[in-house]
Tab-separated table of C-alpha atoms in Angstrom:
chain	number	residue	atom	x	y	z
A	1	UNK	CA	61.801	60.121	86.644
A	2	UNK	CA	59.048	58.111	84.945
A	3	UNK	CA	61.474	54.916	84.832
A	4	UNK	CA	62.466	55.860	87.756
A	5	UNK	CA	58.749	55.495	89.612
A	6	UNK	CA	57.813	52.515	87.294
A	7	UNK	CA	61.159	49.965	88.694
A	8	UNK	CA	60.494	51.583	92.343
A	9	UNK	CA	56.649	50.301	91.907
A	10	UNK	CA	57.853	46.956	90.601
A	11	UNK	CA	60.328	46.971	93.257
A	12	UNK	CA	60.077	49.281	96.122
A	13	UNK	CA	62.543	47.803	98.385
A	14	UNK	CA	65.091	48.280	95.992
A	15	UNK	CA	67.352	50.676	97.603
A	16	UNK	CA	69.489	51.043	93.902
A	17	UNK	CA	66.299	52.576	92.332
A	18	UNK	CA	65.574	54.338	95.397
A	19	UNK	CA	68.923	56.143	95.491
A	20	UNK	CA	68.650	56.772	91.292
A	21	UNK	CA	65.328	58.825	92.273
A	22	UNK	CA	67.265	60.789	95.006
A	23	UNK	CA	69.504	61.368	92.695
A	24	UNK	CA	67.050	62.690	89.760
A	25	UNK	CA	65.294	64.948	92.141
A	26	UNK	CA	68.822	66.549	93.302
A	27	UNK	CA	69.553	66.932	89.249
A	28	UNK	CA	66.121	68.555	88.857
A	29	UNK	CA	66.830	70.903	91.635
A	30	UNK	CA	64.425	69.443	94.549
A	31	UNK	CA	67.007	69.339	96.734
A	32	UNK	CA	64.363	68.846	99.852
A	33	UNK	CA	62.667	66.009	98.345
A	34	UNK	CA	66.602	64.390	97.463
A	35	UNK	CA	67.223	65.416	100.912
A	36	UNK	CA	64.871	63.364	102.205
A	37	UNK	CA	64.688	60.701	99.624
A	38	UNK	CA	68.503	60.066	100.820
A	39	UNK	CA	67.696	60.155	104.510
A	40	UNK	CA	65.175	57.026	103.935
A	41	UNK	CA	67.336	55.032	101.723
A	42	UNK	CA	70.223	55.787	104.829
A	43	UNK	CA	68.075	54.073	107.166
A	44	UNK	CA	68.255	51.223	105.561
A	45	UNK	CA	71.093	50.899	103.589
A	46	UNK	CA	73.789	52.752	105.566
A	47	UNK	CA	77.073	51.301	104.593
A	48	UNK	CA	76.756	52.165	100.814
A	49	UNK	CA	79.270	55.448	100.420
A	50	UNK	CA	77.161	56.138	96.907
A	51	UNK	CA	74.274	57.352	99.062
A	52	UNK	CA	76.397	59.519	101.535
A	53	UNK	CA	78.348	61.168	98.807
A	54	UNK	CA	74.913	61.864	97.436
A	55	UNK	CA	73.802	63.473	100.718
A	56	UNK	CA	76.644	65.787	100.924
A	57	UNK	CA	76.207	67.147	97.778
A	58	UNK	CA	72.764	67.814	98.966
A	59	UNK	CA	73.824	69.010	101.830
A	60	UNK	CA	76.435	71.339	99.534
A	61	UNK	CA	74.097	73.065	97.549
A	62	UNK	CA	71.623	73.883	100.093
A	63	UNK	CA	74.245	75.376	102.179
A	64	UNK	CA	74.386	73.261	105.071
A	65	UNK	CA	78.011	72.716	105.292
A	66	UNK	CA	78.127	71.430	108.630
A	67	UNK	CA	75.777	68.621	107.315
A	68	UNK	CA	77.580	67.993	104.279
A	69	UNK	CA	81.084	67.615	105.711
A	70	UNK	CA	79.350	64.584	108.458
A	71	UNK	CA	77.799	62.998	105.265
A	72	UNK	CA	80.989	63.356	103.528
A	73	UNK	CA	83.279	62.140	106.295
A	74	UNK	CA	81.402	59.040	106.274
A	75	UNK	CA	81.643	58.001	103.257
A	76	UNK	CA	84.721	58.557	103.455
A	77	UNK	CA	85.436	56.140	106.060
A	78	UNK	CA	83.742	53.645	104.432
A	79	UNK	CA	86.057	54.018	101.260
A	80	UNK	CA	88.541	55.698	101.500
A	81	UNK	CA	90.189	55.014	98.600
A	82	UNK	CA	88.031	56.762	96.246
A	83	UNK	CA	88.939	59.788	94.724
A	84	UNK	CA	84.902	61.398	93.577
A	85	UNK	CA	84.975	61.448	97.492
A	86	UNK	CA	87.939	63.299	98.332
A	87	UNK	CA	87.468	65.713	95.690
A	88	UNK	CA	83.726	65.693	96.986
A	89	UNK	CA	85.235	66.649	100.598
A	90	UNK	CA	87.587	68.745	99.065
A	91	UNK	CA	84.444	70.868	97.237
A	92	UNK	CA	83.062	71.375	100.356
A	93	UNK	CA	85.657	72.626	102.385
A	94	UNK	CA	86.313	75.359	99.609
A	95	UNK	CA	83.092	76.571	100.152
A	96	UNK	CA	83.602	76.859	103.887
A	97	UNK	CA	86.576	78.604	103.156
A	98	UNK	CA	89.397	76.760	104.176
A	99	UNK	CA	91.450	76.834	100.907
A	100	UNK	CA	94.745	74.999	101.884
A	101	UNK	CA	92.409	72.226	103.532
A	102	UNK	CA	90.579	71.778	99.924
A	103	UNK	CA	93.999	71.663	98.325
A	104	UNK	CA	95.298	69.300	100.175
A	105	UNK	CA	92.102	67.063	99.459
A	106	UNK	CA	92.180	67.489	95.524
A	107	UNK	CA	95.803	66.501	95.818
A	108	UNK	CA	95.037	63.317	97.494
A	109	UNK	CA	92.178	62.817	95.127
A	110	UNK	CA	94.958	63.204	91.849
A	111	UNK	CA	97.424	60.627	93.906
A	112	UNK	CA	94.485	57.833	93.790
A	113	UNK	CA	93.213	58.841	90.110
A	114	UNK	CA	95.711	60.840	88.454
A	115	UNK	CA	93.708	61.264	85.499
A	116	UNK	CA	90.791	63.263	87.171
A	117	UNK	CA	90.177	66.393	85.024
A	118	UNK	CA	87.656	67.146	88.348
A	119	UNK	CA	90.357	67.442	91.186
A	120	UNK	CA	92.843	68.416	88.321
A	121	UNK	CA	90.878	71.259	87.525
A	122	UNK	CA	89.860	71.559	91.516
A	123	UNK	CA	93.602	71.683	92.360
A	124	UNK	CA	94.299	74.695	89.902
A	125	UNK	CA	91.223	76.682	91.257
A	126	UNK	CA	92.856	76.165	95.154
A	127	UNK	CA	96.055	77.174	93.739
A	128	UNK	CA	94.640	79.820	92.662
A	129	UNK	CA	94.992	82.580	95.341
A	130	UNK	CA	94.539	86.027	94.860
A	131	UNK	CA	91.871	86.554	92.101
A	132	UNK	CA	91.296	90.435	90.296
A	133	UNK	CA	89.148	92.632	88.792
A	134	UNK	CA	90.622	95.482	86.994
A	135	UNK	CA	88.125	97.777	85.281
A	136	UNK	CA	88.030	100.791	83.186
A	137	UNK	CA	84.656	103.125	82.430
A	138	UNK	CA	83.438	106.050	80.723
A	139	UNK	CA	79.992	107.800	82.111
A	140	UNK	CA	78.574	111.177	80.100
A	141	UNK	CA	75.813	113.567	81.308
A	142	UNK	CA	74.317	115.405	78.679
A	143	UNK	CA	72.135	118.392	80.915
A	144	UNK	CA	70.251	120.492	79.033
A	145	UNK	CA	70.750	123.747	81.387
A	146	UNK	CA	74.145	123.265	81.797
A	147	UNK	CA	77.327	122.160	79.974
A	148	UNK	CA	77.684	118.487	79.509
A	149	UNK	CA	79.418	116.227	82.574
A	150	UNK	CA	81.866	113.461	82.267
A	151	UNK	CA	83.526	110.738	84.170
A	152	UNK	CA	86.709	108.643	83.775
A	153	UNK	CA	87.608	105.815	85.995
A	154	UNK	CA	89.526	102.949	86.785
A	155	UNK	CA	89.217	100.402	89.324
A	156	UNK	CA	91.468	97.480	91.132
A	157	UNK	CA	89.399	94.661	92.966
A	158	UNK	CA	91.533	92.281	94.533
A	159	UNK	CA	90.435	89.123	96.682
A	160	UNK	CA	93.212	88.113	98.794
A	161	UNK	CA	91.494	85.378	100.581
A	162	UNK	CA	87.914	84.312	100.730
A	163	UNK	CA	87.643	86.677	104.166
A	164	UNK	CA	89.590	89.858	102.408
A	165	UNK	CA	88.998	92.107	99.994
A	166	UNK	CA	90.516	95.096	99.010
A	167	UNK	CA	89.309	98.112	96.566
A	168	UNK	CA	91.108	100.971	94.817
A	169	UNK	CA	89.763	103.504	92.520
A	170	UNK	CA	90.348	106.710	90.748
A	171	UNK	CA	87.913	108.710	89.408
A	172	UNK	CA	88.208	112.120	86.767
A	173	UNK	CA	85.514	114.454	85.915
A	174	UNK	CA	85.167	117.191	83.884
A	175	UNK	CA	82.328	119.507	85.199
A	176	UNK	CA	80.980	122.862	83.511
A	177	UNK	CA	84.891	123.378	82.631
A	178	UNK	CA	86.401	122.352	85.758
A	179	UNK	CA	88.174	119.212	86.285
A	180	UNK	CA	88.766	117.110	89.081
A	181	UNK	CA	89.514	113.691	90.533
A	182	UNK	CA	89.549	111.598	93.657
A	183	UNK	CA	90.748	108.546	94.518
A	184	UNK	CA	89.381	106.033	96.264
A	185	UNK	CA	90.304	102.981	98.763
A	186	UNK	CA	88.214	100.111	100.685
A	187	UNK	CA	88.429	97.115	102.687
A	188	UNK	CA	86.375	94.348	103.192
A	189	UNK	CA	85.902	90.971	105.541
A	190	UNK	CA	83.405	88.075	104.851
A	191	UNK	CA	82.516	86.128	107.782
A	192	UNK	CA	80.061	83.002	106.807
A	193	UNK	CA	78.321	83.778	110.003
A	194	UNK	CA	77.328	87.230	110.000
A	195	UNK	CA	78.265	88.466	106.438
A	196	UNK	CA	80.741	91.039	105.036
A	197	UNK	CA	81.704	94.382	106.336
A	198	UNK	CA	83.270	97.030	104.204
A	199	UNK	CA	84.770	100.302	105.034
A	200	UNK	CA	86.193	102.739	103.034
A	201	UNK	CA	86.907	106.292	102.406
A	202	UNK	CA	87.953	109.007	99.792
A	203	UNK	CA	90.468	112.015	99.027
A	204	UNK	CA	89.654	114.694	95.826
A	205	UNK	CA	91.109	117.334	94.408
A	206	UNK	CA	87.819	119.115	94.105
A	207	UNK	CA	87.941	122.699	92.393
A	208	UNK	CA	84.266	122.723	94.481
A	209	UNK	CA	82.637	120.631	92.090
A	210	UNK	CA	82.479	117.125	94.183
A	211	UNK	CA	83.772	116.231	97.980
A	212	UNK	CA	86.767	117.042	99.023
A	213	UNK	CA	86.613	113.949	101.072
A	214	UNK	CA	84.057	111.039	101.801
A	215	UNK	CA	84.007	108.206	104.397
A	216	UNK	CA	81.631	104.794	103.857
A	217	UNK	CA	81.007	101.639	105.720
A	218	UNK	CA	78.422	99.061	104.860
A	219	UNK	CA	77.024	95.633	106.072
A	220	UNK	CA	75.852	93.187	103.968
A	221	UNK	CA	74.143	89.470	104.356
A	222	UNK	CA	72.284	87.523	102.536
A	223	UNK	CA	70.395	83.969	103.237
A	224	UNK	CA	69.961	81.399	100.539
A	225	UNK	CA	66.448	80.086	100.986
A	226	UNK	CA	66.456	76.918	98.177
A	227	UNK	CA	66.711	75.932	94.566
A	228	UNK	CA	63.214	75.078	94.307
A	229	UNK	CA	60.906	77.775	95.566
A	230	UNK	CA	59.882	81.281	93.757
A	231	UNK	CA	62.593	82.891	96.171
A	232	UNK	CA	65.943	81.542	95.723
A	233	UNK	CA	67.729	84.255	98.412
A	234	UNK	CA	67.466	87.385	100.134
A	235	UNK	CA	70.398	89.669	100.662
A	236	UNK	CA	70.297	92.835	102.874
A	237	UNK	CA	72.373	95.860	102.616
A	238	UNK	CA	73.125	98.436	104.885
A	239	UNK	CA	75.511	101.342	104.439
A	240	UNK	CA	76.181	105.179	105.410
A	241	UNK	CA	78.196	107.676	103.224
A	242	UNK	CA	79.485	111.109	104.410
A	243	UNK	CA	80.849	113.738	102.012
A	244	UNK	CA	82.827	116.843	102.880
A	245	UNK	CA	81.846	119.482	100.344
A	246	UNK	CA	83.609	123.058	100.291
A	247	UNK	CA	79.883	124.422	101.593
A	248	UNK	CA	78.188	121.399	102.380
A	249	UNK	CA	77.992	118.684	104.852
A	250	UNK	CA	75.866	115.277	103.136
A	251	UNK	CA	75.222	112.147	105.236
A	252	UNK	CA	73.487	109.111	103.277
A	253	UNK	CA	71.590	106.064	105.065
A	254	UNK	CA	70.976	103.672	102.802
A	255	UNK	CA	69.340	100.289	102.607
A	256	UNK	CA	68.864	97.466	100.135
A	257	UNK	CA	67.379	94.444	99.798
A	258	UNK	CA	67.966	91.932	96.969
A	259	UNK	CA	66.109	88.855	96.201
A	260	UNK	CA	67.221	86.547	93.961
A	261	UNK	CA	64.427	84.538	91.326
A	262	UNK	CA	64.525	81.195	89.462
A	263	UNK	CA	66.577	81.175	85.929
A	264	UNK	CA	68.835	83.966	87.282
A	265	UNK	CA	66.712	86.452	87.755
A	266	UNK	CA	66.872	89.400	90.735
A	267	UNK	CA	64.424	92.308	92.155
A	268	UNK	CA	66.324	95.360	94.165
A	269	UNK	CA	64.636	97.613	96.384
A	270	UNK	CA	66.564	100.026	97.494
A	271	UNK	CA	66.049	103.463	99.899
A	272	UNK	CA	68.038	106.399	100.480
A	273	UNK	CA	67.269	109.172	103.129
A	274	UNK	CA	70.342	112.329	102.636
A	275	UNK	CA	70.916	114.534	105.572
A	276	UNK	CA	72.081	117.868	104.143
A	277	UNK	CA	73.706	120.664	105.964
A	278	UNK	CA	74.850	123.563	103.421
A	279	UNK	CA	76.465	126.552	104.851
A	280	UNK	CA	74.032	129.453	106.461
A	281	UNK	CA	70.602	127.155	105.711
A	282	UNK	CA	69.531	124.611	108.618
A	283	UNK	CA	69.690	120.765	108.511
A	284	UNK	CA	66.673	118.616	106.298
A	285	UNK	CA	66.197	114.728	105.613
A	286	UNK	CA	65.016	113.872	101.660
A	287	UNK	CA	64.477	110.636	100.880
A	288	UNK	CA	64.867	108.282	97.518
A	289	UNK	CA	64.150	105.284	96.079
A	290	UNK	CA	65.262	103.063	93.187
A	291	UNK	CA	63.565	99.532	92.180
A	292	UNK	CA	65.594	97.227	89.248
A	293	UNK	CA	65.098	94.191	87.502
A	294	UNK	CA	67.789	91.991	86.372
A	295	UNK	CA	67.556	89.562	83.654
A	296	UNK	CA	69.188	86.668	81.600
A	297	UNK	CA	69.451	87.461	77.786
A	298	UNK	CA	71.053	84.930	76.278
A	299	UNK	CA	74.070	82.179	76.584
A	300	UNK	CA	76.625	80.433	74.497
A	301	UNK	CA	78.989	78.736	76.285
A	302	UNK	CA	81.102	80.770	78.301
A	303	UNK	CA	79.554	83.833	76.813
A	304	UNK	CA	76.359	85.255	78.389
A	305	UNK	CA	74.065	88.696	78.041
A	306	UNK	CA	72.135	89.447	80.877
A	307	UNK	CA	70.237	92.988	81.294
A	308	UNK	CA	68.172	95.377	83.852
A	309	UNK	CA	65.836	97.969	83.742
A	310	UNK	CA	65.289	100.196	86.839
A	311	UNK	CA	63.545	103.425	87.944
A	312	UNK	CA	64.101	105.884	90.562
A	313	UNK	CA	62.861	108.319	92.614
A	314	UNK	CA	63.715	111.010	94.869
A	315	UNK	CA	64.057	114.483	95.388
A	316	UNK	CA	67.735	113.940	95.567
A	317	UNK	CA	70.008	111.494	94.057
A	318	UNK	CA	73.183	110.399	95.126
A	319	UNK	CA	73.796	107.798	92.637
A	320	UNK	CA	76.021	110.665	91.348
A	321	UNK	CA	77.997	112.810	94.278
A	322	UNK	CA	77.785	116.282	92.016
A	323	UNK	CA	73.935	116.097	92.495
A	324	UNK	CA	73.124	117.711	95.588
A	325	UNK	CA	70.463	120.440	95.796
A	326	UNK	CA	66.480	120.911	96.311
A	327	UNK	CA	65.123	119.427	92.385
A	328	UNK	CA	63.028	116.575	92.730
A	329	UNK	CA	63.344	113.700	89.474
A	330	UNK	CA	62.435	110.691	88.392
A	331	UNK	CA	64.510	108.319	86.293
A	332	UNK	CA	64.173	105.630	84.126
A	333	UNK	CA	66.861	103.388	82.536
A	334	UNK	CA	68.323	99.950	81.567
A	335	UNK	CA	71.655	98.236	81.316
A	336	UNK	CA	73.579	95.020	80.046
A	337	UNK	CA	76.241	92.862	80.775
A	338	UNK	CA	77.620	90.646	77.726
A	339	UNK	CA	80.527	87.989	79.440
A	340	UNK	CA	82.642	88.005	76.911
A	341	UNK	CA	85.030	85.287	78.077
A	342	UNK	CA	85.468	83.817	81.460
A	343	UNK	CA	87.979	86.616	82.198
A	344	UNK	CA	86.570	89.480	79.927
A	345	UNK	CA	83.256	91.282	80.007
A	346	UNK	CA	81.721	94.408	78.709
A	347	UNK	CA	78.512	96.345	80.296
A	348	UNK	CA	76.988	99.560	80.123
A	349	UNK	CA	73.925	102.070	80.637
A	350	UNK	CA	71.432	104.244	79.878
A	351	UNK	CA	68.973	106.514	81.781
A	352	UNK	CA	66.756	109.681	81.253
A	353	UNK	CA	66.153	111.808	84.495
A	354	UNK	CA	63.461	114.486	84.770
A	355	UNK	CA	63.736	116.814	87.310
A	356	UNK	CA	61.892	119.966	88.622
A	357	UNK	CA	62.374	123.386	86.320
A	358	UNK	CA	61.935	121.605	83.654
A	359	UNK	CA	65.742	119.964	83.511
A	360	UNK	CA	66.828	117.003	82.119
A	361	UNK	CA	69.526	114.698	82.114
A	362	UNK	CA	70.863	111.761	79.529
A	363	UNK	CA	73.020	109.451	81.129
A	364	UNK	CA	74.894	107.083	79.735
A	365	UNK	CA	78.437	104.585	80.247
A	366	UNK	CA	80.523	101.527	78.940
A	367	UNK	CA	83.295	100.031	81.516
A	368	UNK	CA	85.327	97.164	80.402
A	369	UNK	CA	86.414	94.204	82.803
A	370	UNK	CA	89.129	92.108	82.983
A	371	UNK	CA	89.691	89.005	85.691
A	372	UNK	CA	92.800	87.736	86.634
């Protein structure tokens, strides 16, 4: 940037320096400055494709897609023969979601430079399709009025399109020697405009020791605010839970906001009020709350460690569906994530809960990832 500012003060109507400062600034992540940078170069110099392909990308990583595919489209007309520009268009039409659109570009873009490892690699990521999670875990409880608790799982997470995804689960417990399992199934729809919408619901053998059914829905949207400021995005959660105990009716609203900080950092806030009806006592409200910190660790290549610590609050918790009752607790804990390949990663947790009567409660889990 210091060359950059020396040439444009030796020559400031030079509209080839001008554009390498827009494009330092969008490198360094001041996308409004590049933004704007851009727009004054474009007044002058308007039939160089270099400094609408620059816009776009702007344009791309702020979010304004409309905006990016009119920069894009005009560069394109004014060379349309280049392949960085079709793969360019094709980049932003994949992240408005029109897949077959932004295959058809990369393929146009590996016609005019066949060896482009950017639509090459842009072409196999199109191809793609469906894309999979499938996930196994392990959670203990060790109580120290009670018998220990523990949890099996596994978990299917398939995204069908970039609108649908789908969710199926099954979970076994072993509770003061009873066992039982559920399983678990949800759907859910992304719409750019207003967000994604998930509803779901739930079927357990229960041998009264967790619902014998459950029914969820949530709403979730989140705004990207920059890449420069202290805030990078805001997403807000909304969702209601019912469960069907043998002698006991439990309705959760919950809400959550997530904001997302520089160098991949996030702060939840998050709020719980329970609505509990048990059989032959009336109907009462009991809130909770739960703050967390996420964290980057480390990286090495494709491998990364990121970690959160969190505490919670309530006088019930519904993290876990066996905890219903009157005991107010407090929690602390922590967790990590270690990426262990693009399509492998490990995390777990840990947390110590204090309730009322002088009960405790070690938690602890490990799940195992794999993407497909």
């Amino acid at each position: 940037m210091r060359l950059v500012e020396q040439e444009i003060a030796r020559a400031p109507r030079d509209m080839d320096v001008r554009a390498w400062r827009a494009r330092v600034l969008a490198w360094s992540g001041k996308l409004p400055e590049a933004e704007n940078e851009y727009r004054e170069i474009l007044k002058v110099a308007r039939t160089d494709p270099d400094n609408w392909l620059g816009l776009a990308s702007v344009y791309l990583r702020e979010g304004k897609i409309p905006d990016a595919r009119q920069a894009i489209d005009t560069a394109e007309e004014l060379d349309p023969k280049r392949p960085d520009i079709r793969a360019a268009r094709a980049r932003i039409l994949r992240a408005a979601g029109q897949r077959n659109e932004a295959q058809s570009e990369f393929q146009s873009a590996l016609r005019l430079d066949p060896g482009s490892m950017e639509a090459r690699d842009g072409l196999v990521a199109a191809r793609r399709g469906a894309q999979h999670e499938l996930r196994f875990g392990q959670d203990n409880d060790l109580l120290n009025y009670t018998a220990d608790f523990h949890d099996e799982w596994v978990s299917v997470v398939s995204q069908w399109t970039s609108h649908w995804t789908t969710s199926a689960a099954g979970n076994f417990y072993q509770r003061a020697g009873e066992e039982a399992g559920k399983f678990t199934a949800s759907v859910t729809r992304r719409q750019s405009k207003w967000g994604a919408l998930t509803v779901g619901g739930a079927l357990g053998h229960d041998n009264a020791v967790i619902p014998k059914s459950e029914a969820f829905f949530d709403l979730d949207h989140g705004w990207k605010t920059g890449e420069t400021g202290f805030v990078r995005g805001v997403e807000f959660n909304y969702a209601q839970h019912w469960y069907w105990y043998q002698a006991a009716r439990i309705l959760t609203l919950n809400g959550t906001t997530l904001v997302y900080l520089p160098q991949d950092w996030t702060f939840t806030l998050a709020a719980t009020g329970a609505r509990s009806a048990f059989s032959g006592t009336g109907v009462e409200w009991r809130p909770s709350g739960l703050s967390r910190l996420g964290f980057p660790l480390a990286h090495w290549s494709d491998r990364r460690l990121s970690g959160n610590v969190f505490f919670a609050a309530g006088t019930e918790n519904f993290a876990i569906v066996d905890q219903i009752g009157s005991f107010a607790s407090q929690t602390y804990g922590g967790g990590l994530r270690f990426q262990i390949t693009d399509r492998q990663d490990v995390t777990g947790f840990a947390g110590y809960q204090k309730r009322t009567q002088n009960r405790t409660d070690l938690s602890f889990g490990l799940s195992y990832g794999i993407h497909f």
